[in-house]
One Martini backbone bead per residue (centre of mass of N, CA, C, O) as a GRO file, in nm:
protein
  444
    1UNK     BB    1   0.098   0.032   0.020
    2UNK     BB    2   0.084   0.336  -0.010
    3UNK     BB    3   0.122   0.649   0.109
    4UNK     BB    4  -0.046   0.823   0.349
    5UNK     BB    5  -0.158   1.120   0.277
    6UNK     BB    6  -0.197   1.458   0.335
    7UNK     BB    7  -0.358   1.737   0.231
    8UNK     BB    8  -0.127   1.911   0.280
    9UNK     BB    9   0.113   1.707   0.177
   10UNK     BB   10  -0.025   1.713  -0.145
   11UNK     BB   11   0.004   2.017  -0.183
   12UNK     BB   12   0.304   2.060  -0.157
   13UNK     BB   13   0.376   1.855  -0.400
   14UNK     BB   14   0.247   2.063  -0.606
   15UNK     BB   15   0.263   2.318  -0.429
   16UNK     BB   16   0.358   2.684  -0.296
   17UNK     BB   17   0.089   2.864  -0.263
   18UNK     BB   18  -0.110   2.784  -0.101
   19UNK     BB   19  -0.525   2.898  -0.074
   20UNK     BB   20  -0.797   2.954   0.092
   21UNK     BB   21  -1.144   2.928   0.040
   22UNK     BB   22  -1.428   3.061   0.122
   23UNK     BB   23  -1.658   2.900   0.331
   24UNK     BB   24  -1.975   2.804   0.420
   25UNK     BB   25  -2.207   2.829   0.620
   26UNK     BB   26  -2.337   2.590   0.863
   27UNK     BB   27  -2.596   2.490   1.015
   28UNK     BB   28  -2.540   2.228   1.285
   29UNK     BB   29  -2.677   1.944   1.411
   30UNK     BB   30  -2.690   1.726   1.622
   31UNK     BB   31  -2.568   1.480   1.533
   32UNK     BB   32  -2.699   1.552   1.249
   33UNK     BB   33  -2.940   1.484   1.051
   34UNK     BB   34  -3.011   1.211   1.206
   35UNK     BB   35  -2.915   1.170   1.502
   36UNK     BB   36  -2.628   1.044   1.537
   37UNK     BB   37  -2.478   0.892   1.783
   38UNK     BB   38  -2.148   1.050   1.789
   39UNK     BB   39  -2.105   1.222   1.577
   40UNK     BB   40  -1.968   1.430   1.682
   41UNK     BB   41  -1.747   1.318   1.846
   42UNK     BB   42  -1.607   1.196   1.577
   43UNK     BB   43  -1.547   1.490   1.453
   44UNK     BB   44  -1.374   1.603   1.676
   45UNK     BB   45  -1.162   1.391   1.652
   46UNK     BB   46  -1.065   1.428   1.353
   47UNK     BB   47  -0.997   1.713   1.394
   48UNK     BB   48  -0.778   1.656   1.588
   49UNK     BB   49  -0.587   1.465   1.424
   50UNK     BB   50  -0.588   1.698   1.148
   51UNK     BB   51  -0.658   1.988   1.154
   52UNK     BB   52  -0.925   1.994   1.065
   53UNK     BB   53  -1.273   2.007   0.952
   54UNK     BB   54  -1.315   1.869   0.727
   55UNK     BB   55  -1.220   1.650   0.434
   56UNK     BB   56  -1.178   1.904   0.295
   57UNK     BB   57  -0.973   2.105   0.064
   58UNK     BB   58  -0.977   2.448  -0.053
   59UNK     BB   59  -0.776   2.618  -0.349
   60UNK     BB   60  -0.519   2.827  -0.424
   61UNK     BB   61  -0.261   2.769  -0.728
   62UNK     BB   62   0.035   2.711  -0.845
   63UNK     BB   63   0.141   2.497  -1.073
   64UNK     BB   64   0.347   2.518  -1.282
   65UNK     BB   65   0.243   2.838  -1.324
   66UNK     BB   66  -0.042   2.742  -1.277
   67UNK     BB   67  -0.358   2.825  -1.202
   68UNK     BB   68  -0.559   2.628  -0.950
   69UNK     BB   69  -0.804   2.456  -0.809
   70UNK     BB   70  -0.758   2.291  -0.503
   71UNK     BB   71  -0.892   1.933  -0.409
   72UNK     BB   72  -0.820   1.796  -0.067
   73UNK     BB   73  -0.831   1.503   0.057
   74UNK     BB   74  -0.891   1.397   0.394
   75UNK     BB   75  -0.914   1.070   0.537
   76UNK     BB   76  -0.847   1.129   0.855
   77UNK     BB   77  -1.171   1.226   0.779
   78UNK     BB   78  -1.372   0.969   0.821
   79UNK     BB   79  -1.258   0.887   0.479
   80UNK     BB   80  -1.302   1.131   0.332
   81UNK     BB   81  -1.589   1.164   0.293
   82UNK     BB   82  -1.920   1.272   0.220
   83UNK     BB   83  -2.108   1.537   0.334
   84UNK     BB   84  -2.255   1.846   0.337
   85UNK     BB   85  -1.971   2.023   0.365
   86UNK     BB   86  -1.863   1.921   0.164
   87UNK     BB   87  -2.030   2.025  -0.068
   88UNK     BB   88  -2.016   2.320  -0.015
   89UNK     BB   89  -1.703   2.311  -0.086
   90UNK     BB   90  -1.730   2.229  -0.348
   91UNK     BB   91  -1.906   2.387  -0.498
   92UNK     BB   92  -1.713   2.680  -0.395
   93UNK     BB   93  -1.477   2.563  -0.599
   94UNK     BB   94  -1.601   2.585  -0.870
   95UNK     BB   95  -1.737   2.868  -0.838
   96UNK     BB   96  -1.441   2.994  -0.808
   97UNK     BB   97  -1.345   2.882  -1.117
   98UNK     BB   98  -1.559   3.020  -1.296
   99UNK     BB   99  -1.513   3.303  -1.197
  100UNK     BB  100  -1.175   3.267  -1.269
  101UNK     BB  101  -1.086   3.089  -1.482
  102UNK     BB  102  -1.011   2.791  -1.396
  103UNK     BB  103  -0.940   2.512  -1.312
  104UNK     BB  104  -0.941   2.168  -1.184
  105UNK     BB  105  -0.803   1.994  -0.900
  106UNK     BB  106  -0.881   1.635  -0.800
  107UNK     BB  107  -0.721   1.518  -0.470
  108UNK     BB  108  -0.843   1.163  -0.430
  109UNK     BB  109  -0.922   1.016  -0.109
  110UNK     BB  110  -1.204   0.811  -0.058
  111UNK     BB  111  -1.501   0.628   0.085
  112UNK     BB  112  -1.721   0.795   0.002
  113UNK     BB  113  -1.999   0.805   0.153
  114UNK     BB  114  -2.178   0.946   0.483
  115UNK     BB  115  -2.365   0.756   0.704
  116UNK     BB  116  -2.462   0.980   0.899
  117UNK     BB  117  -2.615   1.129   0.676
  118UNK     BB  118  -2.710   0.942   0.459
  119UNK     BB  119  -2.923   1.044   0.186
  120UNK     BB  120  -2.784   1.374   0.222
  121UNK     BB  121  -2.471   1.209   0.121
  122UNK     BB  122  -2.560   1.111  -0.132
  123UNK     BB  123  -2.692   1.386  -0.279
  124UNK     BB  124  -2.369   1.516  -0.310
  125UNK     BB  125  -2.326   1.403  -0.619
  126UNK     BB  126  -2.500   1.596  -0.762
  127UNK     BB  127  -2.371   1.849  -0.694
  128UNK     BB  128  -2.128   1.768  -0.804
  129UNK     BB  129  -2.232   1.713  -1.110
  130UNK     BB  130  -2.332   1.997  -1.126
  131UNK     BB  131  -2.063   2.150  -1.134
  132UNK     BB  132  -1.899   1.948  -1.350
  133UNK     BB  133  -2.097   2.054  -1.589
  134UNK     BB  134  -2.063   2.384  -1.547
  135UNK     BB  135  -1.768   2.354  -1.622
  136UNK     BB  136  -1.738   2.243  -1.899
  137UNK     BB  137  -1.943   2.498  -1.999
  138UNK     BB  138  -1.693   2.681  -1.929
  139UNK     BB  139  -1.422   2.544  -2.078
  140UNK     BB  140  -1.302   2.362  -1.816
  141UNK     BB  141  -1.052   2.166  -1.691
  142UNK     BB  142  -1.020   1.826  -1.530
  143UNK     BB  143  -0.767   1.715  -1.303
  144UNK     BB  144  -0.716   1.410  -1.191
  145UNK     BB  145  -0.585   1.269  -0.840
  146UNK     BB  146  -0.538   0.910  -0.762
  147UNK     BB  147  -0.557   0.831  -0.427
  148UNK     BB  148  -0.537   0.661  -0.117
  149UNK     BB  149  -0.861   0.624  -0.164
  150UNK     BB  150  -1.044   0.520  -0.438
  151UNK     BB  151  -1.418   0.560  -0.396
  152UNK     BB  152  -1.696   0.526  -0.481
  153UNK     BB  153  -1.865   0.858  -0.539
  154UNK     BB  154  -1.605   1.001  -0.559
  155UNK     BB  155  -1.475   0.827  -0.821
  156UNK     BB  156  -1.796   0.877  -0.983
  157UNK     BB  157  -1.689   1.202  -1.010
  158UNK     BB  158  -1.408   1.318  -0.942
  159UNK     BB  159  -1.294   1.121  -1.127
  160UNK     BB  160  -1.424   0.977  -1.349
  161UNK     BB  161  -1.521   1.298  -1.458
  162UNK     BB  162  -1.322   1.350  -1.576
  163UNK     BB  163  -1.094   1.455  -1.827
  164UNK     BB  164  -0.815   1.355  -1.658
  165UNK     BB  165  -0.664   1.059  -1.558
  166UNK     BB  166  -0.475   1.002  -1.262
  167UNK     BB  167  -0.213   0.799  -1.062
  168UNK     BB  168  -0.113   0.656  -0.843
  169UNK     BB  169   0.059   0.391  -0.698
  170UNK     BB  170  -0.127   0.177  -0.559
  171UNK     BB  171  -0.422   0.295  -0.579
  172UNK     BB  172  -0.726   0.239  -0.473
  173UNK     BB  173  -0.945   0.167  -0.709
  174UNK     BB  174  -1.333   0.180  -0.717
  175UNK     BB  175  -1.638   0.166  -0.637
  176UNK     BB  176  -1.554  -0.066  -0.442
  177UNK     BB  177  -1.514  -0.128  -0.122
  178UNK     BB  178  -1.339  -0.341   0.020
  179UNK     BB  179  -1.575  -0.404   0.249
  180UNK     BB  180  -1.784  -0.517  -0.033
  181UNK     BB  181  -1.669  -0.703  -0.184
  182UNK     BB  182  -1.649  -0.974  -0.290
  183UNK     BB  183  -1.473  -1.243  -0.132
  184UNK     BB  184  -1.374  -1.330  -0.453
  185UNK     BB  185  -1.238  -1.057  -0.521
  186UNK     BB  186  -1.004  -0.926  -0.702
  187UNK     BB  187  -0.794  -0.708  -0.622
  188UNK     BB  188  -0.673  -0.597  -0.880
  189UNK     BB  189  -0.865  -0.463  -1.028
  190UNK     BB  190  -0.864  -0.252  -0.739
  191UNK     BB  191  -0.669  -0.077  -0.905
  192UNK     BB  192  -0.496   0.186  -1.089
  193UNK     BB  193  -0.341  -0.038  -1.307
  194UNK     BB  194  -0.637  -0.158  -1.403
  195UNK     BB  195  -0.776   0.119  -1.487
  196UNK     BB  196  -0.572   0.160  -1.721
  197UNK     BB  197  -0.596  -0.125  -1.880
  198UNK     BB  198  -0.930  -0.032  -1.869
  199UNK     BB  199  -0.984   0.259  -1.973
  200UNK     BB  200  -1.067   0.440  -1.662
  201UNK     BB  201  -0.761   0.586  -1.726
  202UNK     BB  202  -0.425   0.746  -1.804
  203UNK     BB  203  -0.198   0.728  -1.558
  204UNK     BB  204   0.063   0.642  -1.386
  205UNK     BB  205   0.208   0.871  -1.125
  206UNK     BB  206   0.506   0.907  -0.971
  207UNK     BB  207   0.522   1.134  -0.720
  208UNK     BB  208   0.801   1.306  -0.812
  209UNK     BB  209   0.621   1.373  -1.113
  210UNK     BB  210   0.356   1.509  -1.047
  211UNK     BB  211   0.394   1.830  -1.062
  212UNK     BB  212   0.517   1.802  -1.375
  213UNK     BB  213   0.287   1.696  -1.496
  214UNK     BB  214   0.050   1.845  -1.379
  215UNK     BB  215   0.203   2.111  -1.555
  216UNK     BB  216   0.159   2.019  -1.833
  217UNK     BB  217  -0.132   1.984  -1.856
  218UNK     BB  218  -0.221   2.244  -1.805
  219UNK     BB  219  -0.076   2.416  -2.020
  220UNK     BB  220  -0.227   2.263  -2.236
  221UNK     BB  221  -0.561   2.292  -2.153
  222UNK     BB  222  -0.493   2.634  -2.124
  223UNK     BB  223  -0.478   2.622  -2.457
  224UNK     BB  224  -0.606   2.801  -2.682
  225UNK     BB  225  -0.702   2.808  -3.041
  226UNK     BB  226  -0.827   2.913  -3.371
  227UNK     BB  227  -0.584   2.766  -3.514
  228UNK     BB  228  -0.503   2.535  -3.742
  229UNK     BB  229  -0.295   2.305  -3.778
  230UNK     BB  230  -0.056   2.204  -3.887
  231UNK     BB  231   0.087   2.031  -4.137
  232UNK     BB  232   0.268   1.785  -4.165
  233UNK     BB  233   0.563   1.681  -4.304
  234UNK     BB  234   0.696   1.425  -4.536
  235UNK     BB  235   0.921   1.184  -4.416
  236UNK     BB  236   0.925   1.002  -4.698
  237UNK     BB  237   0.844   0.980  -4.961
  238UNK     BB  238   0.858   1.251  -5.258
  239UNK     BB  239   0.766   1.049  -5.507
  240UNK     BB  240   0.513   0.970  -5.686
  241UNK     BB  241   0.306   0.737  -5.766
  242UNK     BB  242   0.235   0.574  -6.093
  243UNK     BB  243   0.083   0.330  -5.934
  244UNK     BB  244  -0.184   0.176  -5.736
  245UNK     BB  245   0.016  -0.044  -5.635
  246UNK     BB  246   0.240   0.130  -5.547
  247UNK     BB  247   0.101   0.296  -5.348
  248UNK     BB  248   0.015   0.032  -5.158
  249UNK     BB  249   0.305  -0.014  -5.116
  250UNK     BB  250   0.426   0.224  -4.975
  251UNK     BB  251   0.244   0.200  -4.714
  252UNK     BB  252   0.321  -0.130  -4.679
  253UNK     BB  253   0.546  -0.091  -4.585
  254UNK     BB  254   0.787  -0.115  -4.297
  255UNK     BB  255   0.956   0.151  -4.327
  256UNK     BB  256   0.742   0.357  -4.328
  257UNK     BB  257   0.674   0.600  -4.184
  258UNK     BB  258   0.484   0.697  -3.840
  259UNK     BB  259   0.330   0.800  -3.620
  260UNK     BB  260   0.561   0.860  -3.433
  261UNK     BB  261   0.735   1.017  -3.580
  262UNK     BB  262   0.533   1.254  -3.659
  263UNK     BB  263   0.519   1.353  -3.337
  264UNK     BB  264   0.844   1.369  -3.296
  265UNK     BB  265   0.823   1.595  -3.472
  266UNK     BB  266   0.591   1.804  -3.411
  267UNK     BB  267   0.646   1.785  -3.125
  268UNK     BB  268   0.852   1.860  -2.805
  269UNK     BB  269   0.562   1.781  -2.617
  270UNK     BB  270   0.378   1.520  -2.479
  271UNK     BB  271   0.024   1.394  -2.362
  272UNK     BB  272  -0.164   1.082  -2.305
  273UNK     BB  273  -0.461   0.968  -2.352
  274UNK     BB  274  -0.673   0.643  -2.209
  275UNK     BB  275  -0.920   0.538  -2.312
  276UNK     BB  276  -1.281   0.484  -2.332
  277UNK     BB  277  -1.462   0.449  -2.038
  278UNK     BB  278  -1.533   0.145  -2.186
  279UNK     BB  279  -1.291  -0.082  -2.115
  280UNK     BB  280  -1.071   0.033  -2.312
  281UNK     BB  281  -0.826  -0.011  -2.567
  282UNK     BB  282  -0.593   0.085  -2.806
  283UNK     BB  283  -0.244   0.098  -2.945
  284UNK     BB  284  -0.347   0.171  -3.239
  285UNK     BB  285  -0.441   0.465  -3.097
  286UNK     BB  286  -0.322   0.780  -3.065
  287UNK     BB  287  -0.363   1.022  -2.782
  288UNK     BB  288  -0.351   1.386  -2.727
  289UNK     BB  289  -0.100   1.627  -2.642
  290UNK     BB  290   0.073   1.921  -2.728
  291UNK     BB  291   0.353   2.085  -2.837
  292UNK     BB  292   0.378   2.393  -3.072
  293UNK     BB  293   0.499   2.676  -3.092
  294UNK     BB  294   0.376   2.777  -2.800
  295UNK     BB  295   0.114   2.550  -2.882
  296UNK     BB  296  -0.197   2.354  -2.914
  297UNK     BB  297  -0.221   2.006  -2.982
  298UNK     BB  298  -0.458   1.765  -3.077
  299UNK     BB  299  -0.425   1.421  -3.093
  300UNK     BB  300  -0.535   1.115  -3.354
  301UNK     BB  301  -0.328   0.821  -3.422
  302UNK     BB  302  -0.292   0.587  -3.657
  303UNK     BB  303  -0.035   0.338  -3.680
  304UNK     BB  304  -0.119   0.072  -3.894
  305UNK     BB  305  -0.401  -0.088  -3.774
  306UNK     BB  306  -0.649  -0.231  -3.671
  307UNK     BB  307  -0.925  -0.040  -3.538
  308UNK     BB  308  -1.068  -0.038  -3.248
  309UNK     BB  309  -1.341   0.057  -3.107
  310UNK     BB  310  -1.156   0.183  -2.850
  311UNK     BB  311  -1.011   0.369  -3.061
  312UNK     BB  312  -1.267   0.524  -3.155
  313UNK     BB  313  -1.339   0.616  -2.861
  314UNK     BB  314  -1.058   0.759  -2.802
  315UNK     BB  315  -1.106   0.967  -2.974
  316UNK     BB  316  -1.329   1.108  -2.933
  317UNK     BB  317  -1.282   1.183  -2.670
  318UNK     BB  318  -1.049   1.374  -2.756
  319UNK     BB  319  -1.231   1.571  -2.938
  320UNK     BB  320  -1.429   1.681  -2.717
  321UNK     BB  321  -1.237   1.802  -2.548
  322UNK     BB  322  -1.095   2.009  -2.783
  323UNK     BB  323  -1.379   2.155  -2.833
  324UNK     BB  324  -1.434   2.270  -2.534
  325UNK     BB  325  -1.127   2.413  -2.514
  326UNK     BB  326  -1.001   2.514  -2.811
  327UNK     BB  327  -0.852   2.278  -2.959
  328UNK     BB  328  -0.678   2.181  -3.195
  329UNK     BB  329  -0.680   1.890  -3.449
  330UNK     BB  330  -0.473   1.595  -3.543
  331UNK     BB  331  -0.467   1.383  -3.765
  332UNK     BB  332  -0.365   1.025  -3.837
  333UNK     BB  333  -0.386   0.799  -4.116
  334UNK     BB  334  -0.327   0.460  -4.019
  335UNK     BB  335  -0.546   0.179  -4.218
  336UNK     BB  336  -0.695  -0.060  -4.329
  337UNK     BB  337  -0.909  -0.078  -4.120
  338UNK     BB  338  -1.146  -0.211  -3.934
  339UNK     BB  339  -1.208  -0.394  -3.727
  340UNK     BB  340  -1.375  -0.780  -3.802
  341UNK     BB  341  -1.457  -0.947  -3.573
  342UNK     BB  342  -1.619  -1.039  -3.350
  343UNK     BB  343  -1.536  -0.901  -3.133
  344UNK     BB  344  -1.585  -0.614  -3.239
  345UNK     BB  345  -1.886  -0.639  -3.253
  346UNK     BB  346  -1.920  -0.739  -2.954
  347UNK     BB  347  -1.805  -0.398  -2.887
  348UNK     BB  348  -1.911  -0.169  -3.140
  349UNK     BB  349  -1.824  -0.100  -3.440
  350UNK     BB  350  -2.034   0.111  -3.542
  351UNK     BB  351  -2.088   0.267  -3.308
  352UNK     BB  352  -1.807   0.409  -3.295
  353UNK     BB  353  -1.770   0.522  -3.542
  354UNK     BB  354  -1.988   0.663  -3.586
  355UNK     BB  355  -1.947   0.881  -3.341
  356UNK     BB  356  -1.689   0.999  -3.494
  357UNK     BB  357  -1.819   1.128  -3.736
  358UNK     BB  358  -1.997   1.290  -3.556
  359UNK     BB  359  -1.771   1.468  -3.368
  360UNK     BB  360  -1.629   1.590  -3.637
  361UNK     BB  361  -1.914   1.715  -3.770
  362UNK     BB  362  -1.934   1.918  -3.489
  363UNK     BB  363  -1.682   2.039  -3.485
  364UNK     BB  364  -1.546   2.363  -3.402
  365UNK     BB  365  -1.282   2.276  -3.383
  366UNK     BB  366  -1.010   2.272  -3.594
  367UNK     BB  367  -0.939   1.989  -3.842
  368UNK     BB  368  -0.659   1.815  -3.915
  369UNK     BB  369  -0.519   1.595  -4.188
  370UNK     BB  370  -0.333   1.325  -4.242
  371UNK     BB  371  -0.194   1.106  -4.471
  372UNK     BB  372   0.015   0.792  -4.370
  373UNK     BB  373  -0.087   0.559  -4.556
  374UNK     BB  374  -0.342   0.359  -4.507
  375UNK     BB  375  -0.701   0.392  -4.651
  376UNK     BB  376  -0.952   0.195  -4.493
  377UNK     BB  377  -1.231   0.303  -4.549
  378UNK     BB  378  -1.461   0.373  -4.288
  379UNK     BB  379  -1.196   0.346  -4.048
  380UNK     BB  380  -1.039   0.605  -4.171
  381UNK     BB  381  -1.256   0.835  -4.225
  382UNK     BB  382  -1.370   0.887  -3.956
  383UNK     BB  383  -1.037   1.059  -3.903
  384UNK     BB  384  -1.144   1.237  -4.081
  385UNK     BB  385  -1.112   1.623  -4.228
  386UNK     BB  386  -1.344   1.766  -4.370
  387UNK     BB  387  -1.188   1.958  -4.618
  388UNK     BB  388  -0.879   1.863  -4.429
  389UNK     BB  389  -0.695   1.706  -4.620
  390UNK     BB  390  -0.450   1.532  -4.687
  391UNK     BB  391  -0.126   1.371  -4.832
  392UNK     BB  392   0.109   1.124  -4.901
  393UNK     BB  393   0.325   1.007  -5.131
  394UNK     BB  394   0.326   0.710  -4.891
  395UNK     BB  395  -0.037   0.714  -4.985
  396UNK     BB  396  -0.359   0.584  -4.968
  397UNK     BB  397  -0.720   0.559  -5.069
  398UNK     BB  398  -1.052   0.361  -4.996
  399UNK     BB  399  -1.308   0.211  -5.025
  400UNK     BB  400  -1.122  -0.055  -5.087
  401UNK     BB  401  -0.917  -0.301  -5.082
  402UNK     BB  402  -0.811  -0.435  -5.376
  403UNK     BB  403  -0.852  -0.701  -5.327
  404UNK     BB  404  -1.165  -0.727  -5.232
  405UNK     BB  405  -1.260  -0.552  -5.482
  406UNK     BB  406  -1.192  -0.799  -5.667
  407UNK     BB  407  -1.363  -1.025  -5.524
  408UNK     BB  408  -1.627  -0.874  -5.566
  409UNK     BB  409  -1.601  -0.901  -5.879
  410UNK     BB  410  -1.521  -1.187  -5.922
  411UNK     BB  411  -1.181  -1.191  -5.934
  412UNK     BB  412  -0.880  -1.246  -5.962
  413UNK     BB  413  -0.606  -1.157  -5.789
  414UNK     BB  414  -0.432  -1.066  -6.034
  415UNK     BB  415  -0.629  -0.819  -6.032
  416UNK     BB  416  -0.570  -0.602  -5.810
  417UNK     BB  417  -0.388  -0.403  -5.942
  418UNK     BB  418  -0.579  -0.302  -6.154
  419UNK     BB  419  -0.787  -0.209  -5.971
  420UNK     BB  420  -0.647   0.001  -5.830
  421UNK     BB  421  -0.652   0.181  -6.095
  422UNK     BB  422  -0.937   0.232  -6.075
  423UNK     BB  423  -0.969   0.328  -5.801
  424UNK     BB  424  -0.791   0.621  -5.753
  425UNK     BB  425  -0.537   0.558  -5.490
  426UNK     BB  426  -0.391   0.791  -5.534
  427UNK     BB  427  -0.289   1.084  -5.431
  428UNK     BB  428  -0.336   1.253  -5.705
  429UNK     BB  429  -0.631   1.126  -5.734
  430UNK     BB  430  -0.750   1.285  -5.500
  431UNK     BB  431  -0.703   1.567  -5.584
  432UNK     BB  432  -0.875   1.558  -5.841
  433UNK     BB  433  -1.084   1.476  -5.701
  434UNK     BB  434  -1.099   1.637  -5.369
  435UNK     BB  435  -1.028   1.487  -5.121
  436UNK     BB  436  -0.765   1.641  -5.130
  437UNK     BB  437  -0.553   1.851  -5.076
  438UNK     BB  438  -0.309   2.064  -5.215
  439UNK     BB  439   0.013   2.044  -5.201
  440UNK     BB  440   0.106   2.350  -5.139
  441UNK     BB  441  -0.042   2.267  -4.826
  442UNK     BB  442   0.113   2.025  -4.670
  443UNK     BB  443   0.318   2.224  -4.584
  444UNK     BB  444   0.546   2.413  -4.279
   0.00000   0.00000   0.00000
């Protein structure tokens, strides 16, 4: 089990300028809303175990430059609980971030709701969520560090709930605490490394790293701007492809630069979120935030293997992000098509694509899109930003790969290559048909 610090312990950790924001006064009844016997006298020992007064501490630092809202749970404080005035505090800790425009940054470790107020203690959660859903629409980013214990409605809102998610090592966290789970339930399923395997957190961060990480965030996240990403320069051929089937060749070469390559030439620092939010992750589509030129672009860059429902999923989730926060959106469009086996559709390949189409075609932040390998019908297509899409030397777009398209016309194999050739898949040919924009264009 990680070392269990105090509110202040890791406020300190993260920030040297901490001050607390103004708390709403609230008259308590004797043992709380319920006469819960012996609430008062709870509250008071654990006030004193802890110095503090609730489970939360709320205010406003600077994490490496950047000014956040930070909320820091107590657990030493009844287990970190919510109870009425934590949520008072929570409340007012949210609304002085829109109020001046900043960030939130929940420090949770919490064992969820507190018993002795029974159901007005479980009520805070709607609070709380009422708070962060006017925080998103307030175009404010919300960047969760998962500490130990985070469980029940704290994990399901403060944390879960945000927009990017961190985790010490080794920090319990699920909605279910370990008091309540089943007796023969697997304890690693509910840790942090779990979470993250399982695309329901994005990184765990070692102590050490932790203010640099999520400042690192903060600048990234709190950096708007209406101008479109720049396309990247291609790393590859220079000279067009002759023939459809050239083109083919060359997109499918091993040599061909991938994603990594051009994200590693376009940033000069990025940092990753993972995972679909619904069970799932695909190694197959990186996305993230960067740095360049002084300027945030959020990227979506498929590596160039078949893209898993959950690589469309987090493609989604993180196009959502970058235009509610204000941020052009890169992708990086490089797959043969969408997975097609069995597990992929019952996992929802349609609809996850499906979804993607729409996200890109309501996102309001501008998306810039390269065309770097292989353009496999309408799994690659659906990562394409309309009327800006570009395409590199050594890469093809299609409505479906020429060997398919021959066995669908009931060709056989070796005619795959002269279909290629029909179906006008080389780069000069998308440029002409409209689809791909001209080529003066796609250098930086």
């Amino acid at each position: 089990m990680p070392e269990r610090r105090s509110a202040r312990e890791v406020l300190a950790l993260v920030a040297d300028d901490f001050a607390e924001i103004p708390y709403p006064e609230r008259q308590s009844r004797p043992d709380g809303p319920l006469a819960w016997q012996g609430y008062d006298a709870s509250r008071a020992r654990a006030a004193e175990r802890t110095g503090e007064e609730e489970s939360v501490v709320c205010g406003t630092a600077h994490v490496e430059g950047v000014r956040a809202v930070l909320i820091a749970f107590e657990f030493g404080f009844l287990g970190g609980s919510l109870g009425e005035r934590t949520g008072d505090r929570l409340e007012a800790a949210y609304a002085y971030a829109r109020e001046h425009r900043l960030p939130v940054v929940p420090l949770v470790a919490t064992g969820g709701s507190r018993m002795q107020e029974g159901m007005l203690a479980l009520t805070q959660l709607q609070r709380v969520a009422r708070q962060s859903a006017l925080t998103r629409e307030a175009g404010l980013p919300q960047i969760a560090v998962l500490r130990d214990p985070t469980t029940g409605g704290g994990w399901a809102t403060l944390g879960a709930g945000a927009d990017v998610i961190l985790a010490l090592p080794g920090a319990q966290v699920g909605f279910a605490g370990s008091r309540v789970r089943p007796p023969d339930a697997d304890p690693s399923a509910y840790t942090a490394e779990a979470q993250v395997a399982a695309g329901a957190a994005d990184a765990v961060v070692p102590e050490e790293e932790l203010r640099r990480t999520l400042g690192r965030w903060l600048r990234l996240l709190t950096s708007a701007s209406d101008e479109p990403a720049p396309v990247p320069a291609p790393l590859g051929a220079t000279g067009l492809p002759a023939t459809g089937w050239e083109a083919v060749r060359r997109a499918r070469a091993p040599e061909r630069p991938r994603a990594t390559a051009y994200l590693d030439a376009y940033f000069t620092h990025r940092v990753a979120v993972s995972g679909d939010r619904c069970g799932g992750t695909d190694p197959g589509m990186l996305c993230g935030f960067g740095g360049r030129d002084g300027r945030t672009v959020a990227y979506a860059a498929q590596t160039g293997t078949a893209t898993l429902p959950a690589g469309y999923r987090t493609a989604s989730r993180l196009i959502r992000l970058a235009d509610r926060l204000g941020i052009p959106v890169l992708t990086l469009v490089d797959t043969p098509g969408a997975a097609n086996d069995a597990e992929a559709e019952r996992q929802g390949a349609g609809a996850a694509i499906a979804d993607l189409f729409l996200t890109l075609a309501a996102a309001r932040t501008p998306v810039t899109t390269l065309l770097i390998g292989e353009g496999g019908s309408g799994g690659a297509l659906a990562l394409a930003a309309p009327g800006n899409t570009y395409a590199t030397p050594d890469s093809y777009f299609s409505v479906i790969a020429p060997e398919s398209a021959a066995a669908i016309l009931k060709r056989p194999p070796r005619e795959a290559e002269a279909t290629a050739d029909q179906l006008r898949i080389r780069p000069q040919d998308l440029r002409e048909l409209g689809v791909t924009a001209p080529p003066e264009q796609t250098r930086t």
